Tab-separated table of N, CA and C and ligand atoms in Angstrom:
chain	number	residue	atom	x	y	z
A	890	MET	N	95.800	-46.988	-99.204
A	890	MET	CA	95.055	-46.009	-98.405
A	890	MET	C	94.744	-44.755	-99.231
A	891	ILE	N	95.789	-44.222	-99.908
A	891	ILE	CA	95.575	-43.070	-100.786
A	891	ILE	C	95.345	-43.577	-102.205
A	892	ARG	N	94.240	-43.157	-102.806
A	892	ARG	CA	93.889	-43.660	-104.131
A	892	ARG	C	94.587	-42.846	-105.229
A	893	ARG	N	94.512	-41.552	-105.105
A	893	ARG	CA	95.135	-40.675	-106.106
A	893	ARG	C	95.144	-39.242	-105.575
A	894	VAL	N	95.873	-38.399	-106.302
A	894	VAL	CA	95.774	-36.976	-106.006
A	894	VAL	C	94.468	-36.505	-106.616
A	895	ASN	N	93.603	-35.907	-105.812
A	895	ASN	CA	92.317	-35.433	-106.316
A	895	ASN	C	92.444	-34.020	-106.870
A	896	HIS	N	93.045	-33.125	-106.085
A	896	HIS	CA	93.263	-31.777	-106.597
A	896	HIS	C	94.400	-31.083	-105.885
A	897	ILE	N	94.864	-30.042	-106.533
A	897	ILE	CA	95.842	-29.135	-105.945
A	897	ILE	C	95.184	-27.770	-105.933
A	898	ALA	N	95.255	-27.093	-104.806
A	898	ALA	CA	94.607	-25.791	-104.688
A	898	ALA	C	95.657	-24.687	-104.688
A	899	ILE	N	95.397	-23.689	-105.520
A	899	ILE	CA	96.287	-22.534	-105.620
A	899	ILE	C	95.505	-21.317	-105.124
A	900	ALA	N	96.026	-20.678	-104.101
A	900	ALA	CA	95.384	-19.477	-103.573
A	900	ALA	C	95.782	-18.291	-104.437
A	901	VAL	N	94.786	-17.491	-104.807
A	901	VAL	CA	95.046	-16.359	-105.702
A	901	VAL	C	94.420	-15.094	-105.123
A	902	PRO	N	95.042	-13.939	-105.388
A	902	PRO	CA	94.479	-12.694	-104.873
A	902	PRO	C	93.257	-12.234	-105.658
A	903	ASP	N	93.142	-12.640	-106.911
A	903	ASP	CA	92.034	-12.176	-107.757
A	903	ASP	C	91.617	-13.323	-108.682
A	904	LEU	N	90.464	-13.899	-108.392
A	904	LEU	CA	90.024	-15.101	-109.110
A	904	LEU	C	89.818	-14.841	-110.606
A	905	GLU	N	89.261	-13.680	-110.939
A	905	GLU	CA	89.004	-13.386	-112.355
A	905	GLU	C	90.319	-13.243	-113.127
A	906	LEU	N	91.275	-12.540	-112.514
A	906	LEU	CA	92.577	-12.368	-113.163
A	906	LEU	C	93.277	-13.707	-113.339
A	907	ALA	N	93.221	-14.536	-112.298
A	907	ALA	CA	93.876	-15.841	-112.349
A	907	ALA	C	93.224	-16.718	-113.414
A	908	SER	N	91.883	-16.698	-113.465
A	908	SER	CA	91.168	-17.497	-114.463
A	908	SER	C	91.569	-17.062	-115.868
A	909	GLU	N	91.681	-15.750	-116.047
A	909	GLU	CA	92.052	-15.219	-117.358
A	909	GLU	C	93.454	-15.695	-117.757
A	910	SER	N	94.362	-15.732	-116.793
A	910	SER	CA	95.728	-16.177	-117.099
A	910	SER	C	95.734	-17.609	-117.604
A	911	TYR	N	94.927	-18.480	-116.959
A	911	TYR	CA	94.895	-19.882	-117.391
A	911	TYR	C	94.145	-20.034	-118.709
A	912	ARG	N	93.100	-19.225	-118.914
A	912	ARG	CA	92.372	-19.300	-120.196
A	912	ARG	C	93.293	-18.935	-121.341
A	913	ARG	N	94.177	-17.981	-121.105
A	913	ARG	CA	95.140	-17.593	-122.140
A	913	ARG	C	96.057	-18.754	-122.491
A	914	LEU	N	96.235	-19.675	-121.545
A	914	LEU	CA	97.061	-20.865	-121.802
A	914	LEU	C	96.230	-21.988	-122.417
A	915	GLY	N	94.980	-21.683	-122.746
A	915	GLY	CA	94.150	-22.680	-123.409
A	915	GLY	C	93.423	-23.619	-122.463
A	916	VAL	N	93.432	-23.293	-121.176
A	916	VAL	CA	92.782	-24.152	-120.187
A	916	VAL	C	91.347	-23.675	-119.971
A	917	GLU	N	90.428	-24.624	-119.891
A	917	GLU	CA	89.045	-24.276	-119.591
A	917	GLU	C	88.890	-24.071	-118.079
A	918	VAL	N	88.335	-22.948	-117.703
A	918	VAL	CA	88.182	-22.623	-116.280
A	918	VAL	C	86.695	-22.458	-115.988
A	919	SER	N	86.224	-23.108	-114.928
A	919	SER	CA	84.794	-23.033	-114.597
A	919	SER	C	84.432	-21.638	-114.081
A	920	GLU	N	83.151	-21.323	-114.132
A	920	GLU	CA	82.671	-20.067	-113.551
A	920	GLU	C	82.912	-20.100	-112.047
A	921	PRO	N	83.186	-18.942	-111.437
A	921	PRO	CA	83.454	-18.910	-109.990
A	921	PRO	C	82.244	-19.353	-109.166
A	922	GLN	N	82.523	-20.091	-108.113
A	922	GLN	CA	81.485	-20.505	-107.165
A	922	GLN	C	81.792	-19.881	-105.821
A	923	GLU	N	80.784	-19.302	-105.190
A	923	GLU	CA	80.961	-18.789	-103.835
A	923	GLU	C	80.626	-19.875	-102.838
A	924	LEU	N	81.541	-20.096	-101.906
A	924	LEU	CA	81.294	-21.075	-100.847
A	924	LEU	C	81.404	-20.347	-99.506
A	925	PRO	N	80.371	-19.581	-99.146
A	925	PRO	CA	80.457	-18.757	-97.928
A	925	PRO	C	80.739	-19.569	-96.675
A	926	GLU	N	80.230	-20.809	-96.632
A	926	GLU	CA	80.457	-21.623	-95.425
A	926	GLU	C	81.924	-22.051	-95.310
A	927	HIS	N	82.683	-21.945	-96.416
A	927	HIS	CA	84.119	-22.251	-96.374
A	927	HIS	C	84.962	-20.983	-96.467
A	928	GLY	N	84.315	-19.834	-96.633
A	928	GLY	CA	85.038	-18.568	-96.702
A	928	GLY	C	85.896	-18.411	-97.940
A	929	VAL	N	85.464	-19.006	-99.051
A	929	VAL	CA	86.252	-18.911	-100.288
A	929	VAL	C	85.357	-18.812	-101.525
A	930	ARG	N	85.937	-18.287	-102.594
A	930	ARG	CA	85.378	-18.405	-103.945
A	930	ARG	C	86.335	-19.288	-104.725
A	931	VAL	N	85.798	-20.186	-105.535
A	931	VAL	CA	86.663	-21.133	-106.237
A	931	VAL	C	86.284	-21.253	-107.711
A	932	SER	N	87.272	-21.564	-108.515
A	932	SER	CA	87.061	-21.995	-109.892
A	932	SER	C	87.885	-23.245	-110.103
A	933	PHE	N	87.403	-24.104	-110.985
A	933	PHE	CA	88.066	-25.388	-111.200
A	933	PHE	C	88.662	-25.480	-112.596
A	934	LEU	N	89.817	-26.090	-112.673
A	934	LEU	CA	90.472	-26.391	-113.937
A	934	LEU	C	90.577	-27.905	-114.007
A	935	GLU	N	89.892	-28.503	-114.962
A	935	GLU	CA	89.871	-29.971	-115.041
A	935	GLU	C	90.905	-30.456	-116.040
A	936	PHE	N	91.775	-31.323	-115.575
A	936	PHE	CA	92.731	-31.976	-116.463
A	936	PHE	C	92.439	-33.470	-116.451
A	937	ASP	N	93.071	-34.215	-117.355
A	937	ASP	CA	92.849	-35.665	-117.424
A	937	ASP	C	93.178	-36.335	-116.099
A	938	ASN	N	94.264	-35.908	-115.482
A	938	ASN	CA	94.764	-36.645	-114.328
A	938	ASN	C	94.342	-36.046	-112.992
A	939	LEU	N	94.038	-34.748	-112.946
A	939	LEU	CA	93.580	-34.155	-111.688
A	939	LEU	C	92.957	-32.797	-111.935
A	940	LYS	N	92.429	-32.230	-110.859
A	940	LYS	CA	91.854	-30.890	-110.940
A	940	LYS	C	92.800	-29.894	-110.281
A	941	LEU	N	92.773	-28.692	-110.773
A	941	LEU	CA	93.373	-27.579	-110.046
A	941	LEU	C	92.219	-26.724	-109.555
A	942	GLU	N	92.360	-26.198	-108.350
A	942	GLU	CA	91.362	-25.278	-107.829
A	942	GLU	C	92.024	-23.939	-107.614
A	943	LEU	N	91.415	-22.909	-108.155
A	943	LEU	CA	91.858	-21.560	-107.833
A	943	LEU	C	90.972	-21.092	-106.690
A	944	VAL	N	91.594	-20.629	-105.624
A	944	VAL	CA	90.859	-20.283	-104.409
A	944	VAL	C	91.142	-18.835	-104.043
A	945	GLU	N	90.079	-18.068	-103.857
A	945	GLU	CA	90.202	-16.665	-103.453
A	945	GLU	C	89.490	-16.491	-102.113
A	946	ALA	N	90.035	-15.662	-101.246
A	946	ALA	CA	89.422	-15.424	-99.940
A	946	ALA	C	88.067	-14.747	-100.117
A	947	LEU	N	87.119	-15.162	-99.295
A	947	LEU	CA	85.781	-14.558	-99.304
A	947	LEU	C	85.455	-14.157	-97.869
A	948	GLY	N	85.315	-12.865	-97.647
A	948	GLY	CA	84.990	-12.382	-96.299
A	948	GLY	C	86.235	-12.235	-95.439
A	949	ASP	N	86.069	-11.547	-94.303
A	949	ASP	CA	87.210	-11.223	-93.441
A	949	ASP	C	87.709	-12.426	-92.658
A	950	ALA	N	86.831	-13.386	-92.406
A	950	ALA	CA	87.212	-14.538	-91.591
A	950	ALA	C	87.587	-15.735	-92.459
A	951	SER	N	88.016	-15.451	-93.689
A	951	SER	CA	88.364	-16.558	-94.585
A	951	SER	C	89.523	-17.368	-94.020
A	952	PRO	N	89.445	-18.698	-94.112
A	952	PRO	CA	90.550	-19.522	-93.606
A	952	PRO	C	91.837	-19.343	-94.420
A	953	ILE	N	91.761	-18.733	-95.591
A	953	ILE	CA	93.006	-18.529	-96.341
A	953	ILE	C	93.568	-17.102	-96.171
A	954	GLN	N	92.903	-16.316	-95.302
A	954	GLN	CA	93.339	-14.928	-95.115
A	954	GLN	C	94.797	-14.824	-94.677
A	955	ARG	N	95.162	-15.642	-93.701
A	955	ARG	CA	96.538	-15.595	-93.176
A	955	ARG	C	97.544	-15.995	-94.240
A	956	PHE	N	97.173	-17.009	-95.017
A	956	PHE	CA	98.033	-17.463	-96.113
A	956	PHE	C	98.239	-16.329	-97.112
A	957	MET	N	97.162	-15.603	-97.423
A	957	MET	CA	97.260	-14.510	-98.390
A	957	MET	C	98.112	-13.357	-97.855
A	958	GLU	N	98.064	-13.160	-96.531
A	958	GLU	CA	98.916	-12.106	-95.956
A	958	GLU	C	100.386	-12.465	-96.124
A	959	LYS	N	100.684	-13.766	-95.976
A	959	LYS	CA	102.078	-14.207	-96.139
A	959	LYS	C	102.468	-14.336	-97.597
A	960	ASN	N	101.480	-14.594	-98.452
A	960	ASN	CA	101.737	-14.820	-99.879
A	960	ASN	C	100.800	-13.940	-100.714
A	961	PRO	N	101.043	-12.628	-100.683
A	961	PRO	CA	100.085	-11.715	-101.322
A	961	PRO	C	99.927	-11.953	-102.823
A	962	GLY	N	100.911	-12.520	-103.458
A	962	GLY	CA	100.812	-12.761	-104.895
A	962	GLY	C	100.152	-14.095	-105.218
A	963	GLY	N	99.846	-14.883	-104.186
A	963	GLY	CA	99.276	-16.211	-104.383
A	963	GLY	C	100.311	-17.293	-104.106
A	964	GLY	N	99.866	-18.539	-104.134
A	964	GLY	CA	100.794	-19.637	-103.882
A	964	GLY	C	100.059	-20.952	-103.788
A	965	MET	N	100.852	-22.043	-103.762
A	965	MET	CA	100.218	-23.351	-103.637
A	965	MET	C	99.667	-23.487	-102.228
A	966	HIS	N	98.370	-23.708	-102.100
A	966	HIS	CA	97.737	-23.695	-100.790
A	966	HIS	C	97.622	-25.074	-100.172
A	967	HIS	N	97.129	-26.045	-100.916
A	967	HIS	CA	97.086	-27.407	-100.379
A	967	HIS	C	97.008	-28.452	-101.486
A	968	VAL	N	97.362	-29.664	-101.107
A	968	VAL	CA	97.198	-30.807	-101.996
A	968	VAL	C	96.137	-31.701	-101.373
A	969	CYS	N	95.317	-32.328	-102.213
A	969	CYS	CA	94.241	-33.173	-101.693
A	969	CYS	C	94.370	-34.590	-102.222
A	970	PHE	N	94.449	-35.528	-101.294
A	970	PHE	CA	94.483	-36.947	-101.645
A	970	PHE	C	93.085	-37.536	-101.522
A	971	GLU	N	92.751	-38.338	-102.489
A	971	GLU	CA	91.460	-39.029	-102.481
A	971	GLU	C	91.640	-40.376	-101.789
A	972	VAL	N	90.759	-40.648	-100.819
A	972	VAL	CA	90.867	-41.897	-100.054
A	972	VAL	C	89.520	-42.605	-100.021
A	973	GLU	N	89.598	-43.894	-99.663
A	973	GLU	CA	88.383	-44.707	-99.632
A	973	GLU	C	87.637	-44.557	-98.310
A	974	ALA	N	88.391	-44.668	-97.215
A	974	ALA	CA	87.751	-44.647	-95.889
A	974	ALA	C	88.457	-43.619	-95.014
A	975	LEU	N	87.802	-42.478	-94.832
A	975	LEU	CA	88.429	-41.370	-94.111
A	975	LEU	C	88.695	-41.715	-92.644
A	976	ASP	N	87.803	-42.499	-92.037
A	976	ASP	CA	87.992	-42.873	-90.630
A	976	ASP	C	89.308	-43.604	-90.422
A	977	THR	N	89.596	-44.543	-91.330
A	977	THR	CA	90.840	-45.311	-91.249
A	977	THR	C	92.033	-44.376	-91.380
A	978	VAL	N	91.946	-43.461	-92.340
A	978	VAL	CA	93.044	-42.522	-92.564
A	978	VAL	C	93.245	-41.645	-91.328
A	979	ALA	N	92.137	-41.140	-90.767
A	979	ALA	CA	92.222	-40.267	-89.593
A	979	ALA	C	92.901	-40.987	-88.431
A	980	THR	N	92.540	-42.240	-88.234
A	980	THR	CA	93.162	-43.024	-87.157
A	980	THR	C	94.653	-43.176	-87.402
A	981	THR	N	95.018	-43.513	-88.636
A	981	THR	CA	96.434	-43.685	-88.974
A	981	THR	C	97.207	-42.387	-88.769
A	982	LEU	N	96.600	-41.284	-89.171
A	982	LEU	CA	97.270	-39.984	-89.023
A	982	LEU	C	97.541	-39.706	-87.547
A	983	ARG	N	96.509	-39.921	-86.721
A	983	ARG	CA	96.656	-39.651	-85.288
A	983	ARG	C	97.698	-40.567	-84.665
A	984	GLU	N	97.672	-41.842	-85.070
A	984	GLU	CA	98.658	-42.779	-84.527
A	984	GLU	C	100.068	-42.398	-84.945
A	985	SER	N	100.188	-41.694	-86.079
A	985	SER	CA	101.499	-41.249	-86.550
A	985	SER	C	101.898	-39.925	-85.922
A	986	GLY	N	101.042	-39.397	-85.056
A	986	GLY	CA	101.356	-38.146	-84.376
A	986	GLY	C	101.096	-36.909	-85.206
A	987	MET	N	100.331	-37.058	-86.288
A	987	MET	CA	100.030	-35.883	-87.114
A	987	MET	C	98.792	-35.182	-86.582
A	988	ARG	N	98.811	-33.860	-86.724
A	988	ARG	CA	97.717	-33.048	-86.198
A	988	ARG	C	96.625	-32.855	-87.240
A	989	VAL	N	95.459	-33.398	-86.945
A	989	VAL	CA	94.296	-33.158	-87.794
A	989	VAL	C	93.707	-31.823	-87.348
A	990	LEU	N	93.497	-30.933	-88.300
A	990	LEU	CA	93.051	-29.572	-87.968
A	990	LEU	C	91.593	-29.541	-87.501
A	991	GLY	N	91.280	-28.475	-86.792
A	991	GLY	CA	89.919	-28.282	-86.296
A	991	GLY	C	89.616	-29.226	-85.161
A	992	SER	N	88.370	-29.618	-85.069
A	992	SER	CA	87.937	-30.477	-83.971
A	992	SER	C	88.452	-31.905	-84.150
A	993	GLY	N	88.981	-32.196	-85.348
A	993	GLY	CA	89.419	-33.555	-85.633
A	993	GLY	C	88.317	-34.379	-86.267
A	994	GLU	N	87.107	-33.823	-86.217
A	994	GLU	CA	85.970	-34.495	-86.857
A	994	GLU	C	86.043	-34.246	-88.366
A	995	THR	N	85.471	-35.171	-89.149
A	995	THR	CA	85.406	-34.933	-90.582
A	995	THR	C	84.355	-33.849	-90.846
A	996	LYS	N	84.638	-33.037	-91.856
A	996	LYS	CA	83.710	-31.978	-92.266
A	996	LYS	C	83.329	-32.238	-93.717
A	997	ILE	N	82.196	-31.654	-94.134
A	997	ILE	CA	81.854	-31.746	-95.548
A	997	ILE	C	82.612	-30.649	-96.288
A	998	GLY	N	83.407	-31.055	-97.266
A	998	GLY	CA	84.280	-30.113	-97.958
A	998	GLY	C	83.601	-29.441	-99.132
A	999	ALA	N	84.403	-28.750	-99.913
A	999	ALA	CA	83.901	-27.944	-101.021
A	999	ALA	C	83.228	-28.786	-102.110
A	1000	HIS	N	83.478	-30.094	-102.130
A	1000	HIS	CA	82.888	-30.941	-103.173
A	1000	HIS	C	81.760	-31.811	-102.646
A	1001	GLY	N	81.305	-31.510	-101.419
A	1001	GLY	CA	80.213	-32.280	-100.847
A	1001	GLY	C	80.645	-33.614	-100.263
A	1002	ASN	N	81.946	-33.864	-100.197
A	1002	ASN	CA	82.448	-35.108	-99.611
A	1002	ASN	C	83.115	-34.819	-98.257
A	1003	PRO	N	83.178	-35.827	-97.377
A	1003	PRO	CA	83.856	-35.621	-96.093
A	1003	PRO	C	85.361	-35.401	-96.287
A	1004	VAL	N	85.898	-34.446	-95.550
A	1004	VAL	CA	87.336	-34.148	-95.641
A	1004	VAL	C	87.929	-33.908	-94.256
A	1005	ILE	N	89.240	-34.121	-94.165
A	1005	ILE	CA	90.016	-33.650	-93.023
A	1005	ILE	C	91.298	-33.012	-93.561
A	1006	PHE	N	91.874	-32.126	-92.766
A	1006	PHE	CA	93.125	-31.474	-93.137
A	1006	PHE	C	94.180	-31.796	-92.092
A	1007	VAL	N	95.416	-32.006	-92.571
A	1007	VAL	CA	96.536	-32.227	-91.661
A	1007	VAL	C	97.412	-30.983	-91.644
A	1008	HIS	N	97.862	-30.623	-90.458
A	1008	HIS	CA	98.707	-29.436	-90.266
A	1008	HIS	C	99.921	-29.482	-91.200
A	1009	PRO	N	100.190	-28.359	-91.876
A	1009	PRO	CA	101.306	-28.354	-92.837
A	1009	PRO	C	102.654	-28.741	-92.215
A	1010	ALA	N	102.865	-28.386	-90.958
A	1010	ALA	CA	104.159	-28.692	-90.348
A	1010	ALA	C	104.381	-30.196	-90.210
A	1011	ASP	N	103.310	-30.972	-90.264
A	1011	ASP	CA	103.443	-32.428	-90.110
A	1011	ASP	C	103.628	-33.142	-91.446
A	1012	LEU	N	103.477	-32.409	-92.540
A	1012	LEU	CA	103.736	-33.007	-93.857
A	1012	LEU	C	104.567	-32.051	-94.718
A	1013	PHE	N	105.719	-31.697	-94.164
A	1013	PHE	CA	106.777	-31.028	-94.934
A	1013	PHE	C	106.357	-29.682	-95.499
A	1014	GLY	N	105.562	-28.969	-94.706
A	1014	GLY	CA	105.228	-27.592	-95.080
A	1014	GLY	C	104.031	-27.457	-95.992
A	1015	VAL	N	103.398	-28.601	-96.327
A	1015	VAL	CA	102.256	-28.524	-97.245
A	1015	VAL	C	100.969	-28.912	-96.507
A	1016	LEU	N	100.009	-27.977	-96.475
A	1016	LEU	CA	98.692	-28.293	-95.951
A	1016	LEU	C	98.117	-29.432	-96.795
A	1017	THR	N	97.648	-30.480	-96.145
A	1017	THR	CA	97.220	-31.671	-96.877
A	1017	THR	C	95.798	-32.047	-96.505
A	1018	GLU	N	94.977	-32.181	-97.533
A	1018	GLU	CA	93.566	-32.534	-97.373
A	1018	GLU	C	93.381	-33.992	-97.770
A	1019	PHE	N	92.535	-34.680	-97.047
A	1019	PHE	CA	92.140	-36.046	-97.415
A	1019	PHE	C	90.648	-36.034	-97.635
A	1020	GLU	N	90.226	-36.507	-98.795
A	1020	GLU	CA	88.809	-36.452	-99.160
A	1020	GLU	C	88.311	-37.864	-99.435
A	1021	GLU	N	87.200	-38.205	-98.791
A	1021	GLU	CA	86.617	-39.525	-99.034
A	1021	GLU	C	85.731	-39.446	-100.268
A	1022	VAL	N	86.075	-40.246	-101.259
A	1022	VAL	CA	85.290	-40.288	-102.489
A	1022	VAL	C	84.737	-41.699	-102.623
A	1023	ALA	N	83.425	-41.781	-102.764
A	1023	ALA	CA	82.747	-43.073	-102.666
A	1023	ALA	C	83.260	-44.111	-103.655
A	1024	GLU	N	83.406	-43.733	-104.903
A	1024	GLU	CA	83.792	-44.742	-105.896
A	1024	GLU	C	84.875	-44.224	-106.804
A	1025	ALA	N	85.730	-45.134	-107.242
A	1025	ALA	CA	86.748	-44.753	-108.226
A	1025	ALA	C	86.027	-44.346	-109.514
A	1026	ARG	N	86.579	-43.279	-110.137
A	1026	ARG	CA	85.938	-42.821	-111.364
A	1026	ARG	C	86.302	-43.736	-112.515
B	2439	CO	CO1	90.686	-28.787	-101.363
Protein backbone atom coordinates (compact mmCIF):
# COMPACT_ATOMS: atom_id res chain seq x y z
CA MET A 1 0.00 0.00 0.00
CA ILE A 2 2.80 2.42 0.94
CA ARG A 3 5.46 2.60 -1.75
CA ARG A 4 8.08 4.75 -0.05
CA VAL A 5 8.64 7.81 2.05
CA ASN A 6 8.22 10.69 -0.38
CA HIS A 7 9.22 13.58 1.85
CA ILE A 8 9.64 14.85 5.35
CA ALA A 9 8.56 18.41 6.04
CA ILE A 10 10.33 20.61 8.54
CA ALA A 11 8.54 23.77 9.64
CA VAL A 12 10.89 26.72 9.99
CA PRO A 13 10.43 30.27 11.25
CA ASP A 14 12.60 31.79 8.50
CA LEU A 15 12.96 30.01 5.16
CA GLU A 16 16.01 31.99 4.02
CA LEU A 17 17.88 31.36 7.27
CA ALA A 18 16.99 27.67 7.20
CA SER A 19 18.06 27.33 3.56
CA GLU A 20 21.36 29.00 4.39
CA SER A 21 21.97 26.55 7.24
CA TYR A 22 21.54 23.56 4.91
CA ARG A 23 23.61 25.17 2.14
CA ARG A 24 26.44 25.50 4.64
CA LEU A 25 26.20 21.73 5.05
CA GLY A 26 26.71 21.34 1.31
CA VAL A 27 23.07 20.61 0.50
CA GLU A 28 21.48 22.12 -2.59
CA VAL A 29 18.31 23.99 -1.66
CA SER A 30 15.74 25.09 -4.25
CA GLU A 31 14.56 28.69 -4.54
CA PRO A 32 11.53 29.41 -2.33
CA GLN A 33 8.09 28.83 -3.83
CA GLU A 34 5.00 30.62 -2.58
CA LEU A 35 1.94 28.42 -2.34
CA PRO A 36 -0.76 30.89 -1.23
CA GLU A 37 -3.53 28.31 -1.66
CA HIS A 38 -1.72 26.16 0.95
CA GLY A 39 -0.68 29.08 3.16
CA VAL A 40 3.03 28.24 2.99
CA ARG A 41 6.35 29.06 1.35
CA VAL A 42 8.52 26.03 0.65
CA SER A 43 12.00 25.07 -0.46
CA PHE A 44 13.06 21.57 -1.38
CA LEU A 45 16.19 19.62 -0.54
CA GLU A 46 16.61 16.64 -2.86
CA PHE A 47 18.47 13.59 -1.65
CA ASP A 48 18.92 10.21 -3.35
CA ASN A 49 16.35 8.51 -1.17
CA LEU A 50 13.85 11.28 -0.38
CA LYS A 51 13.10 14.97 -0.30
CA LEU A 52 13.10 17.31 2.64
CA GLU A 53 10.75 20.26 2.52
CA LEU A 54 11.38 23.40 4.47
CA VAL A 55 8.01 24.99 5.16
CA GLU A 56 7.40 28.54 6.37
CA ALA A 57 4.01 30.01 7.26
CA LEU A 58 2.54 32.37 4.67
CA GLY A 59 -0.25 34.68 5.78
CA ASP A 60 -2.23 34.78 9.03
CA ALA A 61 -4.43 31.80 8.22
CA SER A 62 -1.54 29.47 7.48
CA PRO A 63 -2.28 25.85 8.44
CA ILE A 64 1.13 25.68 10.15
CA GLN A 65 0.52 28.79 12.28
CA ARG A 66 -0.56 26.81 15.34
CA PHE A 67 2.40 24.47 14.98
CA MET A 68 4.76 27.46 14.85
CA GLU A 69 3.20 28.92 17.99
CA LYS A 70 3.94 25.66 19.79
CA ASN A 71 7.34 25.24 18.13
CA PRO A 72 8.68 28.75 17.55
CA GLY A 73 12.15 27.48 16.67
CA GLY A 74 10.79 25.03 14.09
CA GLY A 75 10.27 21.29 14.14
CA MET A 76 9.38 18.19 12.19
CA HIS A 77 5.96 18.96 10.76
CA HIS A 78 4.90 15.89 8.80
CA VAL A 79 6.02 12.77 7.02
CA CYS A 80 4.62 11.92 3.59
CA PHE A 81 4.14 8.41 2.26
CA GLU A 82 3.85 7.83 -1.45
CA VAL A 83 0.99 5.51 -2.41
CA GLU A 84 -0.45 4.05 -5.58
CA ALA A 85 -4.18 4.39 -4.98
CA LEU A 86 -5.26 7.06 -2.51
CA ASP A 87 -8.90 5.91 -2.46
CA THR A 88 -7.87 2.48 -1.20
CA VAL A 89 -5.65 4.04 1.45
CA ALA A 90 -8.41 6.44 2.56
CA THR A 91 -10.84 3.55 2.97
CA THR A 92 -8.32 1.54 4.97
CA LEU A 93 -7.56 4.51 7.19
CA ARG A 94 -11.24 5.09 7.92
CA GLU A 95 -11.84 1.41 8.59
CA SER A 96 -8.95 1.56 11.06
CA GLY A 97 -10.65 4.43 12.86
CA MET A 98 -8.09 7.03 11.83
CA ARG A 99 -9.21 10.59 11.28
CA VAL A 100 -8.62 11.96 7.81
CA LEU A 101 -8.32 15.73 8.16
CA GLY A 102 -10.58 18.25 6.49
CA SER A 103 -13.62 17.14 4.58
CA GLY A 104 -12.05 13.72 4.09
CA GLU A 105 -11.93 14.35 0.37
CA THR A 106 -8.59 14.19 -1.41
CA LYS A 107 -7.04 17.58 -2.16
CA ILE A 108 -4.38 18.58 -4.65
CA GLY A 109 -1.21 18.99 -2.61
CA ALA A 110 1.90 21.10 -2.97
CA HIS A 111 3.28 18.83 -5.71
CA GLY A 112 0.16 18.78 -7.87
CA ASN A 113 -0.79 15.27 -6.74
CA PRO A 114 -3.84 14.21 -4.68
CA VAL A 115 -3.14 14.04 -0.94
CA ILE A 116 -4.85 13.34 2.35
CA PHE A 117 -3.62 13.96 5.89
CA VAL A 118 -4.21 11.82 8.96
CA HIS A 119 -4.59 13.40 12.39
CA PRO A 120 -1.29 13.25 14.30
CA ALA A 121 -2.94 11.72 17.37
CA ASP A 122 -3.86 8.66 15.29
CA LEU A 123 -0.28 8.00 14.18
CA PHE A 124 1.83 8.46 17.29
CA GLY A 125 2.00 12.23 17.32
CA VAL A 126 3.15 12.67 13.73
CA LEU A 127 0.99 14.42 11.15
CA THR A 128 1.03 12.00 8.21
CA GLU A 129 0.40 12.80 4.56
CA PHE A 130 -0.41 10.25 1.88
CA GLU A 131 0.31 11.31 -1.68
CA GLU A 132 -0.81 9.49 -4.79
CA VAL A 133 2.03 9.36 -7.28
CA ALA A 134 1.15 7.95 -10.67
CA GLU A 135 4.29 5.98 -11.42
CA ALA A 136 7.30 4.68 -9.58
CA ARG A 137 10.34 6.76 -10.42
CO1 LIG B 1 3.93 17.41 2.43
